[in-house]
């Protein structure tokens, strides 16, 4: 095996990192979505946004999580779909930060912390998914 072949083997993981990142994103998104759907009335006082916003976000996250699982289960993860997830996650992070500015007065301190914490987690998922795309070869 040449040096070039060894380097290629070291950097190509056949999509394992991407699949793992997609599945982890799906688990976190799905869990947060189910929590938002199931506990929206209780979360209003804790976090600040109105129940319909929490229900809408929860429903979106459950559907998004299902889509990520379907994508991760494909024999080959299509690059355009994976890039859409990465860019969508980046947009979610930016939107979350913007939401704390725009909706800041209606959010509680805990609400701001939760929005920013989930944005940080989504940024990590986007980074891992981007790295997974690079490693796919």
JSON list of C-alpha atoms in Angstrom, two decimals, residues 6-122:
[
{"chain": "A", "resi": 6, "resn": "UNK", "atom": "CA", "xyz": [-2.75, 4.93, 3.67]},
{"chain": "A", "resi": 7, "resn": "UNK", "atom": "CA", "xyz": [-3.64, 8.63, 3.92]},
{"chain": "A", "resi": 8, "resn": "UNK", "atom": "CA", "xyz": [-6.89, 8.03, 2.04]},
{"chain": "A", "resi": 9, "resn": "UNK", "atom": "CA", "xyz": [-7.74, 5.13, 4.36]},
{"chain": "A", "resi": 10, "resn": "UNK", "atom": "CA", "xyz": [-7.08, 7.28, 7.41]},
{"chain": "A", "resi": 11, "resn": "UNK", "atom": "CA", "xyz": [-9.37, 10.09, 6.26]},
{"chain": "A", "resi": 12, "resn": "UNK", "atom": "CA", "xyz": [-12.21, 8.10, 4.71]},
{"chain": "A", "resi": 13, "resn": "UNK", "atom": "CA", "xyz": [-14.59, 6.43, 7.15]},
{"chain": "A", "resi": 14, "resn": "UNK", "atom": "CA", "xyz": [-17.29, 5.37, 4.70]},
{"chain": "A", "resi": 15, "resn": "UNK", "atom": "CA", "xyz": [-19.82, 7.75, 6.23]},
{"chain": "A", "resi": 16, "resn": "UNK", "atom": "CA", "xyz": [-19.71, 6.30, 9.77]},
{"chain": "A", "resi": 17, "resn": "UNK", "atom": "CA", "xyz": [-19.12, 9.65, 11.49]},
{"chain": "A", "resi": 18, "resn": "UNK", "atom": "CA", "xyz": [-21.83, 11.31, 9.40]},
{"chain": "A", "resi": 19, "resn": "UNK", "atom": "CA", "xyz": [-24.34, 8.56, 10.22]},
{"chain": "A", "resi": 20, "resn": "UNK", "atom": "CA", "xyz": [-23.46, 8.72, 13.92]},
{"chain": "A", "resi": 21, "resn": "UNK", "atom": "CA", "xyz": [-23.85, 12.52, 13.93]},
{"chain": "A", "resi": 22, "resn": "UNK", "atom": "CA", "xyz": [-27.19, 12.29, 12.10]},
{"chain": "A", "resi": 23, "resn": "UNK", "atom": "CA", "xyz": [-28.49, 9.66, 14.53]},
{"chain": "A", "resi": 24, "resn": "UNK", "atom": "CA", "xyz": [-27.34, 11.60, 17.58]},
{"chain": "A", "resi": 25, "resn": "UNK", "atom": "CA", "xyz": [-28.93, 14.77, 16.19]},
{"chain": "A", "resi": 26, "resn": "UNK", "atom": "CA", "xyz": [-32.12, 12.77, 15.59]},
{"chain": "A", "resi": 27, "resn": "UNK", "atom": "CA", "xyz": [-32.16, 11.45, 19.16]},
{"chain": "A", "resi": 28, "resn": "UNK", "atom": "CA", "xyz": [-31.63, 14.89, 20.68]},
{"chain": "A", "resi": 29, "resn": "UNK", "atom": "CA", "xyz": [-34.07, 16.63, 18.33]},
{"chain": "A", "resi": 30, "resn": "UNK", "atom": "CA", "xyz": [-36.70, 13.95, 18.83]},
{"chain": "A", "resi": 31, "resn": "UNK", "atom": "CA", "xyz": [-36.37, 14.02, 22.61]},
{"chain": "A", "resi": 32, "resn": "UNK", "atom": "CA", "xyz": [-36.61, 17.81, 22.73]},
{"chain": "A", "resi": 33, "resn": "UNK", "atom": "CA", "xyz": [-39.56, 17.73, 20.32]},
{"chain": "A", "resi": 34, "resn": "UNK", "atom": "CA", "xyz": [-41.47, 15.14, 22.35]},
{"chain": "A", "resi": 35, "resn": "UNK", "atom": "CA", "xyz": [-40.76, 17.10, 25.53]},
{"chain": "A", "resi": 36, "resn": "UNK", "atom": "CA", "xyz": [-42.03, 20.32, 23.95]},
{"chain": "A", "resi": 37, "resn": "UNK", "atom": "CA", "xyz": [-45.18, 18.58, 22.70]},
{"chain": "A", "resi": 38, "resn": "UNK", "atom": "CA", "xyz": [-45.92, 16.73, 25.91]},
{"chain": "A", "resi": 39, "resn": "UNK", "atom": "CA", "xyz": [-45.11, 19.48, 28.38]},
{"chain": "A", "resi": 40, "resn": "UNK", "atom": "CA", "xyz": [-45.88, 22.70, 26.48]},
{"chain": "A", "resi": 41, "resn": "UNK", "atom": "CA", "xyz": [-48.34, 24.06, 29.07]},
{"chain": "A", "resi": 42, "resn": "UNK", "atom": "CA", "xyz": [-45.89, 23.47, 31.93]},
{"chain": "A", "resi": 43, "resn": "UNK", "atom": "CA", "xyz": [-42.96, 24.89, 29.97]},
{"chain": "A", "resi": 44, "resn": "UNK", "atom": "CA", "xyz": [-44.71, 28.21, 29.29]},
{"chain": "A", "resi": 45, "resn": "UNK", "atom": "CA", "xyz": [-44.13, 29.48, 32.83]},
{"chain": "A", "resi": 46, "resn": "UNK", "atom": "CA", "xyz": [-40.60, 28.04, 33.00]},
{"chain": "A", "resi": 47, "resn": "UNK", "atom": "CA", "xyz": [-39.31, 29.22, 29.61]},
{"chain": "A", "resi": 48, "resn": "UNK", "atom": "CA", "xyz": [-41.61, 32.03, 28.51]},
{"chain": "A", "resi": 49, "resn": "UNK", "atom": "CA", "xyz": [-42.77, 31.33, 24.95]},
{"chain": "A", "resi": 50, "resn": "UNK", "atom": "CA", "xyz": [-46.49, 30.73, 24.35]},
{"chain": "A", "resi": 51, "resn": "UNK", "atom": "CA", "xyz": [-47.70, 27.12, 24.21]},
{"chain": "A", "resi": 52, "resn": "UNK", "atom": "CA", "xyz": [-48.48, 27.25, 20.44]},
{"chain": "A", "resi": 53, "resn": "UNK", "atom": "CA", "xyz": [-44.84, 28.19, 19.75]},
{"chain": "A", "resi": 54, "resn": "UNK", "atom": "CA", "xyz": [-43.59, 25.30, 21.87]},
{"chain": "A", "resi": 55, "resn": "UNK", "atom": "CA", "xyz": [-46.03, 22.89, 20.19]},
{"chain": "A", "resi": 56, "resn": "UNK", "atom": "CA", "xyz": [-44.99, 24.09, 16.72]},
{"chain": "A", "resi": 57, "resn": "UNK", "atom": "CA", "xyz": [-41.30, 23.77, 17.50]},
{"chain": "A", "resi": 58, "resn": "UNK", "atom": "CA", "xyz": [-41.90, 20.37, 19.09]},
{"chain": "A", "resi": 59, "resn": "UNK", "atom": "CA", "xyz": [-43.80, 19.07, 16.07]},
{"chain": "A", "resi": 60, "resn": "UNK", "atom": "CA", "xyz": [-41.11, 20.35, 13.71]},
{"chain": "A", "resi": 61, "resn": "UNK", "atom": "CA", "xyz": [-38.37, 18.68, 15.76]},
{"chain": "A", "resi": 62, "resn": "UNK", "atom": "CA", "xyz": [-40.17, 15.31, 15.80]},
{"chain": "A", "resi": 63, "resn": "UNK", "atom": "CA", "xyz": [-40.59, 15.38, 12.01]},
{"chain": "A", "resi": 64, "resn": "UNK", "atom": "CA", "xyz": [-36.99, 16.59, 11.57]},
{"chain": "A", "resi": 65, "resn": "UNK", "atom": "CA", "xyz": [-35.72, 13.76, 13.79]},
{"chain": "A", "resi": 66, "resn": "UNK", "atom": "CA", "xyz": [-37.63, 11.19, 11.73]},
{"chain": "A", "resi": 67, "resn": "UNK", "atom": "CA", "xyz": [-36.12, 12.61, 8.54]},
{"chain": "A", "resi": 68, "resn": "UNK", "atom": "CA", "xyz": [-32.62, 12.39, 10.01]},
{"chain": "A", "resi": 69, "resn": "UNK", "atom": "CA", "xyz": [-33.18, 8.74, 10.91]},
{"chain": "A", "resi": 70, "resn": "UNK", "atom": "CA", "xyz": [-34.38, 7.96, 7.39]},
{"chain": "A", "resi": 71, "resn": "UNK", "atom": "CA", "xyz": [-31.37, 9.78, 5.93]},
{"chain": "A", "resi": 72, "resn": "UNK", "atom": "CA", "xyz": [-28.90, 8.00, 8.24]},
{"chain": "A", "resi": 73, "resn": "UNK", "atom": "CA", "xyz": [-30.41, 4.61, 7.28]},
{"chain": "A", "resi": 74, "resn": "UNK", "atom": "CA", "xyz": [-29.81, 5.08, 3.55]},
{"chain": "A", "resi": 75, "resn": "UNK", "atom": "CA", "xyz": [-27.16, 2.75, 2.07]},
{"chain": "A", "resi": 76, "resn": "UNK", "atom": "CA", "xyz": [-25.27, 5.84, 0.96]},
{"chain": "A", "resi": 77, "resn": "UNK", "atom": "CA", "xyz": [-26.07, 9.20, 2.53]},
{"chain": "A", "resi": 78, "resn": "UNK", "atom": "CA", "xyz": [-26.60, 11.60, -0.39]},
{"chain": "A", "resi": 79, "resn": "UNK", "atom": "CA", "xyz": [-24.22, 14.55, -0.11]},
{"chain": "A", "resi": 80, "resn": "UNK", "atom": "CA", "xyz": [-26.84, 17.18, -1.09]},
{"chain": "A", "resi": 81, "resn": "UNK", "atom": "CA", "xyz": [-29.19, 15.94, 1.64]},
{"chain": "A", "resi": 82, "resn": "UNK", "atom": "CA", "xyz": [-26.39, 15.92, 4.22]},
{"chain": "A", "resi": 83, "resn": "UNK", "atom": "CA", "xyz": [-25.35, 19.45, 3.19]},
{"chain": "A", "resi": 84, "resn": "UNK", "atom": "CA", "xyz": [-28.97, 20.53, 3.59]},
{"chain": "A", "resi": 85, "resn": "UNK", "atom": "CA", "xyz": [-28.91, 19.22, 7.17]},
{"chain": "A", "resi": 86, "resn": "UNK", "atom": "CA", "xyz": [-25.62, 21.00, 7.92]},
{"chain": "A", "resi": 87, "resn": "UNK", "atom": "CA", "xyz": [-26.85, 24.30, 6.48]},
{"chain": "A", "resi": 88, "resn": "UNK", "atom": "CA", "xyz": [-30.26, 23.89, 8.13]},
{"chain": "A", "resi": 89, "resn": "UNK", "atom": "CA", "xyz": [-28.59, 23.31, 11.48]},
{"chain": "A", "resi": 90, "resn": "UNK", "atom": "CA", "xyz": [-26.41, 26.38, 10.97]},
{"chain": "A", "resi": 91, "resn": "UNK", "atom": "CA", "xyz": [-29.54, 28.41, 10.18]},
{"chain": "A", "resi": 92, "resn": "UNK", "atom": "CA", "xyz": [-31.23, 26.98, 13.30]},
{"chain": "A", "resi": 93, "resn": "UNK", "atom": "CA", "xyz": [-28.28, 28.18, 15.42]},
{"chain": "A", "resi": 94, "resn": "UNK", "atom": "CA", "xyz": [-28.45, 31.66, 13.92]},
{"chain": "A", "resi": 95, "resn": "UNK", "atom": "CA", "xyz": [-32.24, 31.74, 14.32]},
{"chain": "A", "resi": 96, "resn": "UNK", "atom": "CA", "xyz": [-31.99, 30.63, 17.93]},
{"chain": "A", "resi": 97, "resn": "UNK", "atom": "CA", "xyz": [-29.54, 33.39, 18.78]},
{"chain": "A", "resi": 98, "resn": "UNK", "atom": "CA", "xyz": [-31.73, 35.90, 16.95]},
{"chain": "A", "resi": 99, "resn": "UNK", "atom": "CA", "xyz": [-34.78, 34.59, 18.83]},
{"chain": "A", "resi": 100, "resn": "UNK", "atom": "CA", "xyz": [-33.14, 35.37, 22.16]},
{"chain": "A", "resi": 101, "resn": "UNK", "atom": "CA", "xyz": [-32.67, 38.97, 20.98]},
{"chain": "A", "resi": 102, "resn": "UNK", "atom": "CA", "xyz": [-36.10, 39.42, 19.41]},
{"chain": "A", "resi": 103, "resn": "UNK", "atom": "CA", "xyz": [-38.12, 37.40, 21.93]},
{"chain": "A", "resi": 104, "resn": "UNK", "atom": "CA", "xyz": [-35.75, 38.10, 24.80]},
{"chain": "A", "resi": 105, "resn": "UNK", "atom": "CA", "xyz": [-38.24, 40.09, 26.87]},
{"chain": "A", "resi": 106, "resn": "UNK", "atom": "CA", "xyz": [-40.85, 37.32, 26.66]},
{"chain": "A", "resi": 107, "resn": "UNK", "atom": "CA", "xyz": [-38.35, 34.58, 27.57]},
{"chain": "A", "resi": 108, "resn": "UNK", "atom": "CA", "xyz": [-37.43, 33.87, 31.16]},
{"chain": "A", "resi": 109, "resn": "UNK", "atom": "CA", "xyz": [-33.78, 33.68, 32.15]},
{"chain": "A", "resi": 110, "resn": "UNK", "atom": "CA", "xyz": [-34.08, 29.90, 31.99]},
{"chain": "A", "resi": 111, "resn": "UNK", "atom": "CA", "xyz": [-35.75, 30.22, 28.58]},
{"chain": "A", "resi": 112, "resn": "UNK", "atom": "CA", "xyz": [-32.80, 32.20, 27.21]},
{"chain": "A", "resi": 113, "resn": "UNK", "atom": "CA", "xyz": [-30.38, 29.67, 28.70]},
{"chain": "A", "resi": 114, "resn": "UNK", "atom": "CA", "xyz": [-32.27, 26.73, 27.15]},
{"chain": "A", "resi": 115, "resn": "UNK", "atom": "CA", "xyz": [-32.45, 28.36, 23.72]},
{"chain": "A", "resi": 116, "resn": "UNK", "atom": "CA", "xyz": [-28.73, 29.16, 23.77]},
{"chain": "A", "resi": 117, "resn": "UNK", "atom": "CA", "xyz": [-27.78, 25.72, 25.14]},
{"chain": "A", "resi": 118, "resn": "UNK", "atom": "CA", "xyz": [-29.72, 23.89, 22.44]},
{"chain": "A", "resi": 119, "resn": "UNK", "atom": "CA", "xyz": [-28.21, 26.23, 19.83]},
{"chain": "A", "resi": 120, "resn": "UNK", "atom": "CA", "xyz": [-24.73, 25.27, 21.07]},
{"chain": "A", "resi": 121, "resn": "UNK", "atom": "CA", "xyz": [-25.64, 21.57, 20.83]},
{"chain": "A", "resi": 122, "resn": "UNK", "atom": "CA", "xyz": [-26.98, 22.05, 17.29]}
]
